Coordinates of C-alpha atoms in Angstrom, one line a residue:
X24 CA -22.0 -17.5 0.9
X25 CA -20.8 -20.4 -1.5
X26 CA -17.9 -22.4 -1.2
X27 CA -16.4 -23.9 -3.9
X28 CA -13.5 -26.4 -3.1
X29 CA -11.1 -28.0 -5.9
X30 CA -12.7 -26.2 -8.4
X31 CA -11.9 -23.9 -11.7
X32 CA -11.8 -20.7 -12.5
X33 CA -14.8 -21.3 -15.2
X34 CA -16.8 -22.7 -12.3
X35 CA -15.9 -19.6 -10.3
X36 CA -17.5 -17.2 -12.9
X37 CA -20.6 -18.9 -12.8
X38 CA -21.1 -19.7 -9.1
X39 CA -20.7 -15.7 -8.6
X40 CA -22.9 -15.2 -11.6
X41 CA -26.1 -17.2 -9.8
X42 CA -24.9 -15.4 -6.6
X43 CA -25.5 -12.3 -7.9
X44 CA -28.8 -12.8 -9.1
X45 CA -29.8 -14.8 -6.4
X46 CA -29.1 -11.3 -4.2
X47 CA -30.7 -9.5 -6.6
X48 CA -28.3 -7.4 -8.2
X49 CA -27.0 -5.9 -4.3
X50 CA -23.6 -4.2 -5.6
X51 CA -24.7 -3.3 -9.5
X52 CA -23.1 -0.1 -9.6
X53 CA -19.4 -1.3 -8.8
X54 CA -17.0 1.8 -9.2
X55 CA -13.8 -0.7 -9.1
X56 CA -12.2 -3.8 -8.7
X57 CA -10.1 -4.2 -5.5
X58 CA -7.6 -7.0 -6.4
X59 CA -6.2 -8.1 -2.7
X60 CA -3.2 -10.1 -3.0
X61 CA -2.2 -11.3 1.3
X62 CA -1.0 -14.6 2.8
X63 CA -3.4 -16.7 4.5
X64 CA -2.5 -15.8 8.0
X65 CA -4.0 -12.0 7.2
X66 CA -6.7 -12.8 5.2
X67 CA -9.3 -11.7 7.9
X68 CA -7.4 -7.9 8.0
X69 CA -7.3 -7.6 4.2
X70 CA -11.2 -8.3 4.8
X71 CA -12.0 -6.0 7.2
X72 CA -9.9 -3.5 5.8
X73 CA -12.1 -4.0 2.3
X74 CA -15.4 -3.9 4.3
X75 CA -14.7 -0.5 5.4
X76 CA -13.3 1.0 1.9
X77 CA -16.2 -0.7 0.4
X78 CA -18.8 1.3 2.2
X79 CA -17.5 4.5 0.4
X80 CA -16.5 2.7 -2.2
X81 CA -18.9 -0.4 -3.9
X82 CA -16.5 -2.9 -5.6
X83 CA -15.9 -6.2 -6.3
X84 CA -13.2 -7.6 -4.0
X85 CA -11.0 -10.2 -5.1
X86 CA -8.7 -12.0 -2.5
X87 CA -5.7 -13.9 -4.1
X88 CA -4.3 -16.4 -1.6
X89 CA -1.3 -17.8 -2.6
X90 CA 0.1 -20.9 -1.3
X91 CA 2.4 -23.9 -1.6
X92 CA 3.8 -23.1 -5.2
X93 CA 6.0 -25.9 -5.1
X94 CA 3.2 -28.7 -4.6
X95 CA 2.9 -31.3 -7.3
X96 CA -0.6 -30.9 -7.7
X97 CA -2.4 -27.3 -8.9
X98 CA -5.6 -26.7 -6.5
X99 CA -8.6 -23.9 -6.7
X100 CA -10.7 -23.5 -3.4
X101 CA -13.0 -20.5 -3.6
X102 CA -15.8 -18.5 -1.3
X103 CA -17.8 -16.1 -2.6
X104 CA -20.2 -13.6 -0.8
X105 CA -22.5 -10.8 -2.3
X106 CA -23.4 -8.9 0.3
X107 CA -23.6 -9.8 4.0
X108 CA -20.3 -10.0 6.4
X109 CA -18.3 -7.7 3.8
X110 CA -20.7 -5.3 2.9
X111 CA -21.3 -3.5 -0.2
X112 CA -19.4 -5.6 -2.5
X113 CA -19.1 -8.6 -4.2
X114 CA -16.5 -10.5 -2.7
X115 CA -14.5 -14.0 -4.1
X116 CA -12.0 -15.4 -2.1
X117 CA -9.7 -17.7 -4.1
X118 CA -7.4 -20.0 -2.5
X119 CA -4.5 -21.2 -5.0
X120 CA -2.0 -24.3 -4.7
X121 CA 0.9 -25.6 -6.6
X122 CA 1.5 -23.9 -10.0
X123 CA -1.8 -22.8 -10.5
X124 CA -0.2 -19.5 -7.6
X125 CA 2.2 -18.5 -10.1
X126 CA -0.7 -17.6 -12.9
X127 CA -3.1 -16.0 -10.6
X128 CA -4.3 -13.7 -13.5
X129 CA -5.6 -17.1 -15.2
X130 CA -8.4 -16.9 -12.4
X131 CA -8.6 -13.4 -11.2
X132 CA -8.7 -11.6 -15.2
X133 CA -12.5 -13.2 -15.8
X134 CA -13.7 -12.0 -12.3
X135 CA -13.0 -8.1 -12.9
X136 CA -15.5 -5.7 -13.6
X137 CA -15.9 -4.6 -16.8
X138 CA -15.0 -1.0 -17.5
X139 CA -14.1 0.1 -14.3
X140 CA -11.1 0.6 -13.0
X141 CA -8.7 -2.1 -11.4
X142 CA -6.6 -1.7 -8.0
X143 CA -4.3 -4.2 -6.6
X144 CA -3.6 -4.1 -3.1
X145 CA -0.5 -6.0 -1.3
X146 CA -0.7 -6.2 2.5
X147 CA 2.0 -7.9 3.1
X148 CA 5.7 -7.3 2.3
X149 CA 5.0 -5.9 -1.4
X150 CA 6.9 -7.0 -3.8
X151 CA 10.8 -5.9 -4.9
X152 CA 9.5 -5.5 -8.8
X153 CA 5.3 -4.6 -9.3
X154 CA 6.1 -6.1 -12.8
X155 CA 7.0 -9.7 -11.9
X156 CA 3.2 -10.0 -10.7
X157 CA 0.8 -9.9 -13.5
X158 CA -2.2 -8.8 -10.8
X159 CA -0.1 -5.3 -10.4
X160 CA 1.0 -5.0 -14.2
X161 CA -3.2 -5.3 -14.9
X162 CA -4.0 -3.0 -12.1
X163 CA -4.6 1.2 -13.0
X164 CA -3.8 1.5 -9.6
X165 CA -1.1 -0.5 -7.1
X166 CA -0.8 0.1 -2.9
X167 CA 2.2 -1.2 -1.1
X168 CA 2.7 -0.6 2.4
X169 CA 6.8 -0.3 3.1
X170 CA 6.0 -0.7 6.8
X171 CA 5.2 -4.3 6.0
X172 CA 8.9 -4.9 5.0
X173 CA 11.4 -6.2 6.9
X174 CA 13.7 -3.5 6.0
X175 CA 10.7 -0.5 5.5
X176 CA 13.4 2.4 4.7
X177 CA 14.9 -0.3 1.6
X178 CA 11.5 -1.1 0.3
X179 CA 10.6 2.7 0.3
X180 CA 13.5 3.5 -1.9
X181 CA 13.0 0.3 -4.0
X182 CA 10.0 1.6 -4.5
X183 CA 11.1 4.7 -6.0
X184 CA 13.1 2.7 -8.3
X185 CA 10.5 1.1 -9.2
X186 CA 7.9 3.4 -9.3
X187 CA 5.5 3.7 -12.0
X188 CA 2.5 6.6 -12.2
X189 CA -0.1 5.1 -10.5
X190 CA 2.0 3.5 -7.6
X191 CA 1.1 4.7 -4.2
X192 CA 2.2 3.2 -0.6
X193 CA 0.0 3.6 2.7
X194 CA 3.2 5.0 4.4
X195 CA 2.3 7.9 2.5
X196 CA -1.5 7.7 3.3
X197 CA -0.5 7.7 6.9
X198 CA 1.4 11.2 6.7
X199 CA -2.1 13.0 5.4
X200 CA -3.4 14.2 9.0
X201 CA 0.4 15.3 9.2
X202 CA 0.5 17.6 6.1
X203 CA -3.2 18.8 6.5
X204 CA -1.9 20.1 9.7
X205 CA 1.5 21.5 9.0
X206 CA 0.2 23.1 5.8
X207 CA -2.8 24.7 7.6
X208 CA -0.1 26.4 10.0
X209 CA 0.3 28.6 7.1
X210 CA -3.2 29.9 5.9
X211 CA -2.5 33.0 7.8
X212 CA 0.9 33.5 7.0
X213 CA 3.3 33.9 3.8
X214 CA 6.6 33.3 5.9
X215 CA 9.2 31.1 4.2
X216 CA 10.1 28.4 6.2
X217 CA 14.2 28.1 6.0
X218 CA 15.1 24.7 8.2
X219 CA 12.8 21.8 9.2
X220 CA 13.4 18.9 11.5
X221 CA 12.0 15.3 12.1
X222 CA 11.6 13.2 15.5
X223 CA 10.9 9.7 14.6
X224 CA 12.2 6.3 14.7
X225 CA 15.1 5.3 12.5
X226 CA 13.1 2.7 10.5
X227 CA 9.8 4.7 10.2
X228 CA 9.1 5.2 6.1
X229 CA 6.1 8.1 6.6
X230 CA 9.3 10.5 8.4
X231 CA 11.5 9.5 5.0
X232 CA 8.1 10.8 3.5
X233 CA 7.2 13.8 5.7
X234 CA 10.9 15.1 4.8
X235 CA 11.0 14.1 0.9
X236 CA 7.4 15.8 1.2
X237 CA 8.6 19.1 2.8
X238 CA 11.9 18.7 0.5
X239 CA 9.6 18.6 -2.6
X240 CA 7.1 21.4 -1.1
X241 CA 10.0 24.1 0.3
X242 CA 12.8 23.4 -1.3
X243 CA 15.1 22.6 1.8
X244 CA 16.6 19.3 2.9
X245 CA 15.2 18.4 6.7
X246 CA 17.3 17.5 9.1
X247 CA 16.6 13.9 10.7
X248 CA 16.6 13.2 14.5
X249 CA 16.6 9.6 15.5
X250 CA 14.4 8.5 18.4
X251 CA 13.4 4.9 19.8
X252 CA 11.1 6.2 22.4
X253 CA 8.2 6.3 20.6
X254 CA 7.0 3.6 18.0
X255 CA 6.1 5.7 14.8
X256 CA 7.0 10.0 13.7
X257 CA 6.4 12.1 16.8
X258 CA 7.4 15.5 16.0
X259 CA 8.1 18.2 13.0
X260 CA 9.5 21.3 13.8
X261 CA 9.9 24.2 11.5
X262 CA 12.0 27.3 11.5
X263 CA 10.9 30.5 9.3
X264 CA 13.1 33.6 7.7
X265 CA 11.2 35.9 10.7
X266 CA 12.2 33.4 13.3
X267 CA 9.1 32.4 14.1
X268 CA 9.0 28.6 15.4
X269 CA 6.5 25.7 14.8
X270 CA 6.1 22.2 16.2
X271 CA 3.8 19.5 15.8
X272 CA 4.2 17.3 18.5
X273 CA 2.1 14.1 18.4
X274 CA 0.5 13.1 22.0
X275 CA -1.1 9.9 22.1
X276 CA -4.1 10.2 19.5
X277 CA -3.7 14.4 19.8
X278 CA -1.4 16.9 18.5
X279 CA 0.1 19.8 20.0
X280 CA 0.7 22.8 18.0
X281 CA 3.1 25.3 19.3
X282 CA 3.9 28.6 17.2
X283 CA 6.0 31.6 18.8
X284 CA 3.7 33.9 20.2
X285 CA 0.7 32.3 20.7
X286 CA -0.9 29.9 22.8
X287 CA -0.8 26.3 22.2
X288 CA -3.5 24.5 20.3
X289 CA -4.2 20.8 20.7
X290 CA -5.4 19.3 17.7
X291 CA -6.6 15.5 16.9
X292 CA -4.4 13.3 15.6
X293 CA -5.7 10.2 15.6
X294 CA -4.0 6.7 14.0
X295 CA -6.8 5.4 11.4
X296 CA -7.9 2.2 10.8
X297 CA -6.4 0.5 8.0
X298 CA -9.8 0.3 6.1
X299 CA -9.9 4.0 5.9
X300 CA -6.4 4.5 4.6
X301 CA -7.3 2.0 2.5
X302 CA -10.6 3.7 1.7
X303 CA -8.3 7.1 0.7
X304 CA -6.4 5.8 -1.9
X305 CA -9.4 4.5 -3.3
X306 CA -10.8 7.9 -3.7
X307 CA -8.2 9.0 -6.8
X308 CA -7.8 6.6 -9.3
X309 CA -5.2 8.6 -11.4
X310 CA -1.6 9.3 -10.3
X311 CA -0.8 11.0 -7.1
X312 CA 2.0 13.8 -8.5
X313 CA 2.6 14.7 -5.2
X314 CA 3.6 11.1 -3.8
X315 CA 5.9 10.9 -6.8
X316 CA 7.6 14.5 -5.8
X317 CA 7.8 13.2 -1.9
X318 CA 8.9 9.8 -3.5
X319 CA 11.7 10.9 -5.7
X320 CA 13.2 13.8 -2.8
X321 CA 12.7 11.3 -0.5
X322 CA 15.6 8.9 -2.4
X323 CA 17.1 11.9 -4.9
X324 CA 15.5 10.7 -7.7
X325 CA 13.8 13.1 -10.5
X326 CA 11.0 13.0 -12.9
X327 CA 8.9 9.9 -11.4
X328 CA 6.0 11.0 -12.6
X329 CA 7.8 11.6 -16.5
X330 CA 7.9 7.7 -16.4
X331 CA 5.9 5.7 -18.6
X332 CA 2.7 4.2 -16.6
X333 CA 2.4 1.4 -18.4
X334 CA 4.6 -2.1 -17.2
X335 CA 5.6 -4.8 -19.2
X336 CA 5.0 -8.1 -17.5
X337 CA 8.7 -9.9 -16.2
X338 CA 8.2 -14.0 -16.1
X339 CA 9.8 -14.7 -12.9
X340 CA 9.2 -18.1 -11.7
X341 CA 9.9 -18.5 -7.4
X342 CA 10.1 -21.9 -6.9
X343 CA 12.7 -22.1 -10.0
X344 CA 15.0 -18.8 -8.4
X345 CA 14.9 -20.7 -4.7
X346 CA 16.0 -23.8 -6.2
X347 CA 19.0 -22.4 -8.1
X348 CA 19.9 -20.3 -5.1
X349 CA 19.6 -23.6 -2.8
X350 CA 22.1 -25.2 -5.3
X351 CA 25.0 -22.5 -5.2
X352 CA 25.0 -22.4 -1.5
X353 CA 25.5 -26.2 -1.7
X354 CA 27.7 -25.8 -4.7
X355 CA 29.8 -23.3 -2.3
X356 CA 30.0 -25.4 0.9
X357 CA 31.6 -28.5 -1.4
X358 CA 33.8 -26.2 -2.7
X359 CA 34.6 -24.9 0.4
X360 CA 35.1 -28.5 2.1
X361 CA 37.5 -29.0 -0.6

């Protein structure tokens, strides 16, 4: 590993450069750039996470670390490791103070891979608009996770109105071992399927997912049933024109499938590690039309995926919005004393 502290970007390039060679070429072969964008606090999950996607996946990993925007002095501290503790990737982890936060892409655009593709990764509350961040207008590919959010069922539908072809959220990655399963209940029958419900917390984006994903698929609008007893979705149920009945009913890291007429069947249904949901998404690098179908049902939107997939990058400058916010609060309260 090297650590650079109070450097530049240029210095960067070429610390990685004799790093490289020094491990003698390790990760040549790179299949993408994995732009990690994460607050300090959670910079050891983004890692891990990217250790395990990088085993099925080889790719140079780029952590942006933003911090301190408002600091009177611009600062560049960076580690780099090729190899070792993160496995098959190349791996820089830039640290970025003062200004210097708000033009990430200044550092991060000589560090990508050439001719590959480029995903950008938030884990952390994503943001409302992916084209006020230059690292998500560059990227081919963008993951939120809504769950992160402090209002998850808001930022799933702000992500619908924001949503661009190539946009994808792990809420959704987490609903796969629930669709493989509910649409393997049907390789041995043709029956329509005329009402559906959901048990899941309130608050829980992959149930506003499951139903805008069985909307999309069927062509029916689920009904919703709000429980608090268990911490994430915990049951689909399905209703077809014969009368037949089938529920999924999640127990602990199993499933239990019930159909009308035959015996119960448990099946696994196990919560993943981040680094493999993470490793999912990486396997398709174009647009995921069925997220956008799920996405737009979810929120009654149409056409996602008839939007452009190109963004144009917004200027939006934090420090300057929190300061103008600070001043008509304080503008308010003198008003309000007078």
């Amino acid at each position: 590993m090297i650590g650079l502290w109070d450097t530049t970007g240029n210095e960067v390039v070429k610390a990685l450069a004799a790093e490289r060679r020094s491990a003698g070429g390790v990760a040549s072969g790179m299949a993408l750039t994995l732009i990690v964008v994460v607050d300090e606090k959670r910079v050891r999950e983004a890692e891990a996470a990217a250790t395990i996607a990088a085993a099925a996946h080889p790719c140079r990993l780029v952590v942006v670390v933003r911090s301190e925007i408002e600091r009177d002095r611009n600062r560049l501290d960076a580690e780099i490791v090729v190899g070792g503790r993160l496995g098959p990737c190349e791996a820089v982890v830039t640290r970025m103070y003062g200004r210097l936060a708000l033009h990430a892409e200044s550092v991060v655009m000589p560090l990508l891979v050439p001719d590959v593709p480029v995903v950008t990764w938030w884990h952390g509350e994503p943001p409302a608009e992916i084209a006020t961040d230059f690292l998500g207008v560059v990227a081919d590919r963008r993951i939120t996770d809504s769950a992160q959010a402090a209002d998850p069922v808001e930022a799933l539908r702000q992500r619908a109105r924001d949503y661009a072809p190539g946009d994808t959220d792990l809420a959704w990655t987490r609903i796969t071992p629930w669709r493989t399963l509910v649409a393997g209940a049907f390789d041995t029958t043709n029956e329509q399927v005329t009402e559906a419900t959901i048990v899941a917390p309130p608050t829980d984006p992959t149930a506003l997912l499951m139903a805008g994903w069985l909307s999309s698929r069927l062509g029916i609008t689920p009904r919703r049933v709000d429980s608090n007893d268990v911490p994430r979705m915990r049951e689909v149920q399905l209703s077809c024109a014969n009368g037949d009945q089938l529920t999924l009913t999640r127990e602990d890291s199993m499933a239990v499938f019930r159909r009308t007429g035959q015996d119960d069947r448990a099946l696994p249904l196990v919560r993943r590690p981040l680094g493999d949901e993470l490793a999912e998404e990486l396997r398709r690098l174009d647009a995921d039309q069925v997220y956008a179908e799920a996405l737009g049902a979810t929120v009654g939107l149409r056409g996602l995926d008839q939007r452009p997939a190109q963004r144009v990058h917004v200027w939006k400058d934090p420090a300057t919005a929190k300061r103008a916010e600070a001043g008509v609060t304080a503008h308010a309260s003198t008003s309000g004393e007078g």
